[in-house]
Amino acid sequence: MTPFHFTAGKLPLLVSIPHAGTQLTPEVDAGLSDAARGLPDTDWHIPLLYDFVRDLGASVLIGHYSRFVIDLNRPADNQPLYTTATTGLYPETLFDGTPTFAEGKTPSAAARQEYLDNIWQPYHQQIQQELARLKAEHGYALLFDAHSIASVIPRLFDGQLPDINIGTNSGESCSTAVIEAIKDVCAAQSDYSWVVNGRFKGGYITRAYGQPQQGVQAVQLELAQLNYMDETPPFAWQQDRAAQLQKVLKPMMQAFLQAGKPL
């Protein structure tokens, strides 16, 4: 299976969706623990939730493989992104701390090197190529990294996660104008709680490619899943909830496009 699906758009905007994949390699498929078998830490339905960006004219990049094979939003050297509990390039535990693999069935170092070479590298090469194309065509590029997570995971954060979690690498990955424009969209509604650079400040993709001084602005959005789907298996899509959430996501994307234009 190819490592990703990519559609080129006409706007200076790339939407990256690295964690919606469910494809497994034979080694990972054979080794998953019972708790991991249902792929609980997947960003379920995110391509469907953001399908509207295609109509806007954005480029879209969607990873095909499960994060249990390799996490596309972690650095290749597997250095931790957070000082608090987290998961790595090759997740050894689920978000709740349960082992990802049955005892003695973790993929070999050689297999994982293949995942790095044939899944992680192509995804990031595609990001780099598309950002370069957008900069060449428009003079600048915008990167929106789309994620979701269960609203309650005690190992990762206390209590219930805010509904909308905006990450800008503590303000380093985009301009103040972009941050303020997105905050204005959030402040204009009362249905969803929100925070900027809270528990989720942006993963490797946001941190690596968000370089406003170089003409690339990046924002990560981590959504609490209960606002568009069921958080328990079989993780069903909920159309009514999703449609309501899209009433905030669409103006947020438009605000990013508007505020991201160079002065």
Tab-separated table of N, CA, C and O in Angstrom, residues 2-62:
chain	number	residue	atom	x	y	z
A	2	THR	N	0.489	2.255	-0.758
A	2	THR	CA	1.227	3.500	-0.760
A	2	THR	C	1.143	4.152	0.619
A	2	THR	O	0.149	3.985	1.333
A	3	PRO	N	2.179	4.908	1.032
A	3	PRO	CA	2.188	5.448	2.395
A	3	PRO	C	1.224	6.588	2.641
A	3	PRO	O	0.945	6.926	3.785
A	4	PHE	N	0.703	7.203	1.570
A	4	PHE	CA	-0.198	8.340	1.770
A	4	PHE	C	-1.048	8.554	0.534
A	4	PHE	O	-0.785	8.015	-0.543
A	5	HIS	N	-2.086	9.380	0.708
A	5	HIS	CA	-2.882	9.872	-0.411
A	5	HIS	C	-2.713	11.383	-0.447
A	5	HIS	O	-2.829	12.051	0.580
A	6	PHE	N	-2.436	11.912	-1.633
A	6	PHE	CA	-2.210	13.339	-1.772
A	6	PHE	C	-3.040	13.901	-2.909
A	6	PHE	O	-3.125	13.312	-3.984
A	7	THR	N	-3.657	15.053	-2.644
A	7	THR	CA	-4.391	15.795	-3.659
A	7	THR	C	-3.876	17.224	-3.670
A	7	THR	O	-3.882	17.897	-2.637
A	8	ALA	N	-3.419	17.685	-4.820
A	8	ALA	CA	-2.913	19.054	-4.941
A	8	ALA	C	-4.069	20.020	-5.124
A	8	ALA	O	-5.024	19.738	-5.848
A	9	GLY	N	-3.984	21.156	-4.453
A	9	GLY	CA	-5.016	22.174	-4.557
A	9	GLY	C	-4.524	23.427	-5.244
A	9	GLY	O	-3.400	23.475	-5.759
A	10	LYS	N	-5.350	24.450	-5.217
A	10	LYS	CA	-5.032	25.709	-5.893
A	10	LYS	C	-4.723	26.843	-4.926
A	10	LYS	O	-4.270	27.901	-5.334
A	11	LEU	N	-4.974	26.622	-3.635
A	11	LEU	CA	-4.701	27.637	-2.617
A	11	LEU	C	-3.299	27.428	-2.029
A	11	LEU	O	-2.726	26.341	-2.161
A	12	PRO	N	-2.760	28.422	-1.330
A	12	PRO	CA	-1.456	28.259	-0.675
A	12	PRO	C	-1.564	27.506	0.654
A	12	PRO	O	-0.855	27.818	1.620
A	13	LEU	N	-2.444	26.514	0.725
A	13	LEU	CA	-2.738	25.811	1.970
A	13	LEU	C	-2.622	24.298	1.789
A	13	LEU	O	-3.236	23.725	0.890
A	14	LEU	N	-1.832	23.670	2.668
A	14	LEU	CA	-1.728	22.215	2.742
A	14	LEU	C	-2.320	21.759	4.066
A	14	LEU	O	-1.905	22.229	5.128
A	15	VAL	N	-3.291	20.851	4.007
A	15	VAL	CA	-3.858	20.230	5.200
A	15	VAL	C	-3.242	18.843	5.335
A	15	VAL	O	-3.397	17.997	4.455
A	16	SER	N	-2.524	18.629	6.425
A	16	SER	CA	-1.856	17.363	6.706
A	16	SER	C	-2.675	16.581	7.722
A	16	SER	O	-3.079	17.123	8.756
A	17	ILE	N	-2.902	15.293	7.442
A	17	ILE	CA	-3.673	14.415	8.344
A	17	ILE	C	-2.840	13.154	8.561
A	17	ILE	O	-2.998	12.151	7.872
A	18	PRO	N	-1.919	13.179	9.518
A	18	PRO	CA	-0.990	12.064	9.655
A	18	PRO	C	-1.473	10.860	10.442
A	18	PRO	O	-0.897	9.774	10.310
A	19	HIS	N	-2.534	10.995	11.241
A	19	HIS	CA	-2.875	9.939	12.187
A	19	HIS	C	-4.215	9.255	11.935
A	19	HIS	O	-4.728	8.571	12.816
A	20	ALA	N	-4.775	9.428	10.752
A	20	ALA	CA	-6.066	8.786	10.456
A	20	ALA	C	-5.892	7.395	9.857
A	20	ALA	O	-6.874	6.676	9.672
A	21	GLY	N	-4.671	7.002	9.554
A	21	GLY	CA	-4.433	5.730	8.881
A	21	GLY	C	-4.709	4.522	9.757
A	21	GLY	O	-4.512	4.554	10.976
A	22	THR	N	-5.129	3.441	9.120
A	22	THR	CA	-5.398	2.183	9.832
A	22	THR	C	-4.668	0.991	9.219
A	22	THR	O	-4.798	-0.128	9.709
A	23	GLN	N	-3.897	1.223	8.164
A	23	GLN	CA	-3.163	0.138	7.533
A	23	GLN	C	-2.050	-0.347	8.465
A	23	GLN	O	-1.395	0.454	9.144
A	24	LEU	N	-1.832	-1.662	8.490
A	24	LEU	CA	-0.790	-2.259	9.312
A	24	LEU	C	0.186	-3.036	8.444
A	24	LEU	O	-0.187	-3.559	7.396
A	25	THR	N	1.430	-3.100	8.870
A	25	THR	CA	2.377	-4.009	8.233
A	25	THR	C	2.163	-5.408	8.815
A	25	THR	O	1.585	-5.548	9.902
A	26	PRO	N	2.633	-6.460	8.145
A	26	PRO	CA	2.453	-7.814	8.690
A	26	PRO	C	3.043	-7.984	10.083
A	26	PRO	O	2.435	-8.641	10.943
A	27	GLU	N	4.216	-7.387	10.333
A	27	GLU	CA	4.862	-7.541	11.644
A	27	GLU	C	4.031	-6.878	12.743
A	27	GLU	O	3.853	-7.449	13.830
A	28	VAL	N	3.527	-5.688	12.471
A	28	VAL	CA	2.715	-4.995	13.473
A	28	VAL	C	1.390	-5.710	13.676
A	28	VAL	O	0.936	-5.902	14.811
A	29	ASP	N	0.780	-6.129	12.601
A	29	ASP	CA	-0.505	-6.829	12.684
A	29	ASP	C	-0.383	-8.091	13.534
A	29	ASP	O	-1.268	-8.408	14.341
A	30	ALA	N	0.719	-8.798	13.385
A	30	ALA	CA	0.909	-10.045	14.133
A	30	ALA	C	1.244	-9.798	15.595
A	30	ALA	O	1.026	-10.673	16.442
A	31	GLY	N	1.773	-8.613	15.904
A	31	GLY	CA	2.275	-8.389	17.246
A	31	GLY	C	1.413	-7.565	18.164
A	31	GLY	O	1.688	-7.483	19.363
A	32	LEU	N	0.353	-6.929	17.657
A	32	LEU	CA	-0.446	-6.033	18.499
A	32	LEU	C	-1.062	-6.758	19.692
A	32	LEU	O	-1.508	-7.899	19.595
A	33	SER	N	-1.092	-6.064	20.822
A	33	SER	CA	-1.781	-6.580	22.001
A	33	SER	C	-3.280	-6.561	21.768
A	33	SER	O	-3.780	-5.901	20.844
A	34	ASP	N	-3.999	-7.268	22.607
A	34	ASP	CA	-5.464	-7.275	22.480
A	34	ASP	C	-6.018	-5.859	22.632
A	34	ASP	O	-6.963	-5.471	21.932
A	35	ALA	N	-5.437	-5.074	23.530
A	35	ALA	CA	-5.926	-3.716	23.764
A	35	ALA	C	-5.705	-2.822	22.560
A	35	ALA	O	-6.476	-1.884	22.315
A	36	ALA	N	-4.653	-3.087	21.786
A	36	ALA	CA	-4.326	-2.253	20.631
A	36	ALA	C	-5.002	-2.708	19.354
A	36	ALA	O	-5.006	-1.978	18.353
A	37	ARG	N	-5.578	-3.898	19.362
A	37	ARG	CA	-6.111	-4.494	18.133
A	37	ARG	C	-7.144	-3.604	17.458
A	37	ARG	O	-7.226	-3.549	16.227
A	38	GLY	N	-7.942	-2.884	18.222
A	38	GLY	CA	-8.961	-2.007	17.638
A	38	GLY	C	-8.450	-0.635	17.243
A	38	GLY	O	-9.239	0.229	16.880
A	39	LEU	N	-7.127	-0.433	17.311
A	39	LEU	CA	-6.482	0.828	16.925
A	39	LEU	C	-7.118	2.030	17.642
A	39	LEU	O	-7.544	3.002	17.012
A	40	PRO	N	-7.170	1.995	18.972
A	40	PRO	CA	-7.920	3.020	19.720
A	40	PRO	C	-7.357	4.430	19.613
A	40	PRO	O	-8.089	5.388	19.823
A	41	ASP	N	-6.066	4.589	19.304
A	41	ASP	CA	-5.470	5.920	19.290
A	41	ASP	C	-5.460	6.563	17.907
A	41	ASP	O	-4.752	7.547	17.669
A	42	THR	N	-6.283	6.046	17.019
A	42	THR	CA	-6.418	6.597	15.670
A	42	THR	C	-7.183	7.925	15.709
A	42	THR	O	-8.087	8.108	16.522
A	43	ASP	N	-6.824	8.832	14.795
A	43	ASP	CA	-7.596	10.074	14.616
A	43	ASP	C	-8.774	9.774	13.690
A	43	ASP	O	-8.792	10.149	12.511
A	44	TRP	N	-9.752	9.086	14.244
A	44	TRP	CA	-10.857	8.566	13.445
A	44	TRP	C	-11.602	9.676	12.697
A	44	TRP	O	-11.899	10.722	13.248
A	45	HIS	N	-11.919	9.386	11.421
A	45	HIS	CA	-12.824	10.201	10.586
A	45	HIS	C	-12.319	11.614	10.277
A	45	HIS	O	-13.072	12.422	9.724
A	46	ILE	N	-11.072	11.913	10.593
A	46	ILE	CA	-10.590	13.275	10.348
A	46	ILE	C	-10.627	13.644	8.854
A	46	ILE	O	-11.003	14.778	8.512
A	47	PRO	N	-10.284	12.748	7.933
A	47	PRO	CA	-10.422	13.128	6.515
A	47	PRO	C	-11.851	13.501	6.143
A	47	PRO	O	-12.068	14.433	5.348
A	48	LEU	N	-12.832	12.815	6.710
A	48	LEU	CA	-14.228	13.131	6.432
A	48	LEU	C	-14.614	14.464	7.061
A	48	LEU	O	-15.297	15.286	6.440
A	49	LEU	N	-14.162	14.700	8.280
A	49	LEU	CA	-14.488	15.949	8.966
A	49	LEU	C	-13.955	17.159	8.203
A	49	LEU	O	-14.605	18.211	8.149
A	50	TYR	N	-12.784	17.002	7.602
A	50	TYR	CA	-12.145	18.099	6.881
A	50	TYR	C	-12.342	18.021	5.371
A	50	TYR	O	-11.654	18.722	4.628
A	51	ASP	N	-13.277	17.227	4.935
A	51	ASP	CA	-13.473	17.085	3.492
A	51	ASP	C	-13.809	18.419	2.826
A	51	ASP	O	-13.546	18.611	1.643
A	52	PHE	N	-14.366	19.344	3.576
A	52	PHE	CA	-14.740	20.642	3.017
A	52	PHE	C	-13.545	21.432	2.491
A	52	PHE	O	-13.705	22.321	1.652
A	53	VAL	N	-12.328	21.123	2.970
A	53	VAL	CA	-11.168	21.902	2.518
A	53	VAL	C	-10.868	21.652	1.043
A	53	VAL	O	-10.243	22.491	0.386
A	54	ARG	N	-11.325	20.520	0.526
A	54	ARG	CA	-11.128	20.264	-0.907
A	54	ARG	C	-11.936	21.260	-1.731
A	54	ARG	O	-11.468	21.759	-2.764
A	55	ASP	N	-13.146	21.550	-1.272
A	55	ASP	CA	-13.976	22.530	-1.982
A	55	ASP	C	-13.371	23.926	-1.890
A	55	ASP	O	-13.513	24.724	-2.826
A	56	LEU	N	-12.701	24.217	-0.788
A	56	LEU	CA	-12.025	25.505	-0.662
A	56	LEU	C	-10.875	25.619	-1.648
A	56	LEU	O	-10.538	26.720	-2.097
A	57	GLY	N	-10.262	24.475	-1.959
A	57	GLY	CA	-9.127	24.473	-2.873
A	57	GLY	C	-7.803	24.172	-2.218
A	57	GLY	O	-6.741	24.452	-2.784
A	58	ALA	N	-7.834	23.585	-1.026
A	58	ALA	CA	-6.598	23.250	-0.319
A	58	ALA	C	-6.007	21.953	-0.843
A	58	ALA	O	-6.712	21.077	-1.345
A	59	SER	N	-4.691	21.822	-0.693
A	59	SER	CA	-4.026	20.537	-0.899
A	59	SER	C	-4.246	19.688	0.352
A	59	SER	O	-4.316	20.215	1.466
A	60	VAL	N	-4.353	18.371	0.165
A	60	VAL	CA	-4.631	17.478	1.297
A	60	VAL	C	-3.677	16.286	1.247
A	60	VAL	O	-3.521	15.647	0.201
A	61	LEU	N	-3.064	15.987	2.388
A	61	LEU	CA	-2.147	14.856	2.521
A	61	LEU	C	-2.623	13.985	3.674
A	61	LEU	O	-2.745	14.462	4.804
A	62	ILE	N	-2.895	12.716	3.406
A	62	ILE	CA	-3.452	11.800	4.406
A	62	ILE	C	-2.564	10.570	4.508
A	62	ILE	O	-2.358	9.856	3.521
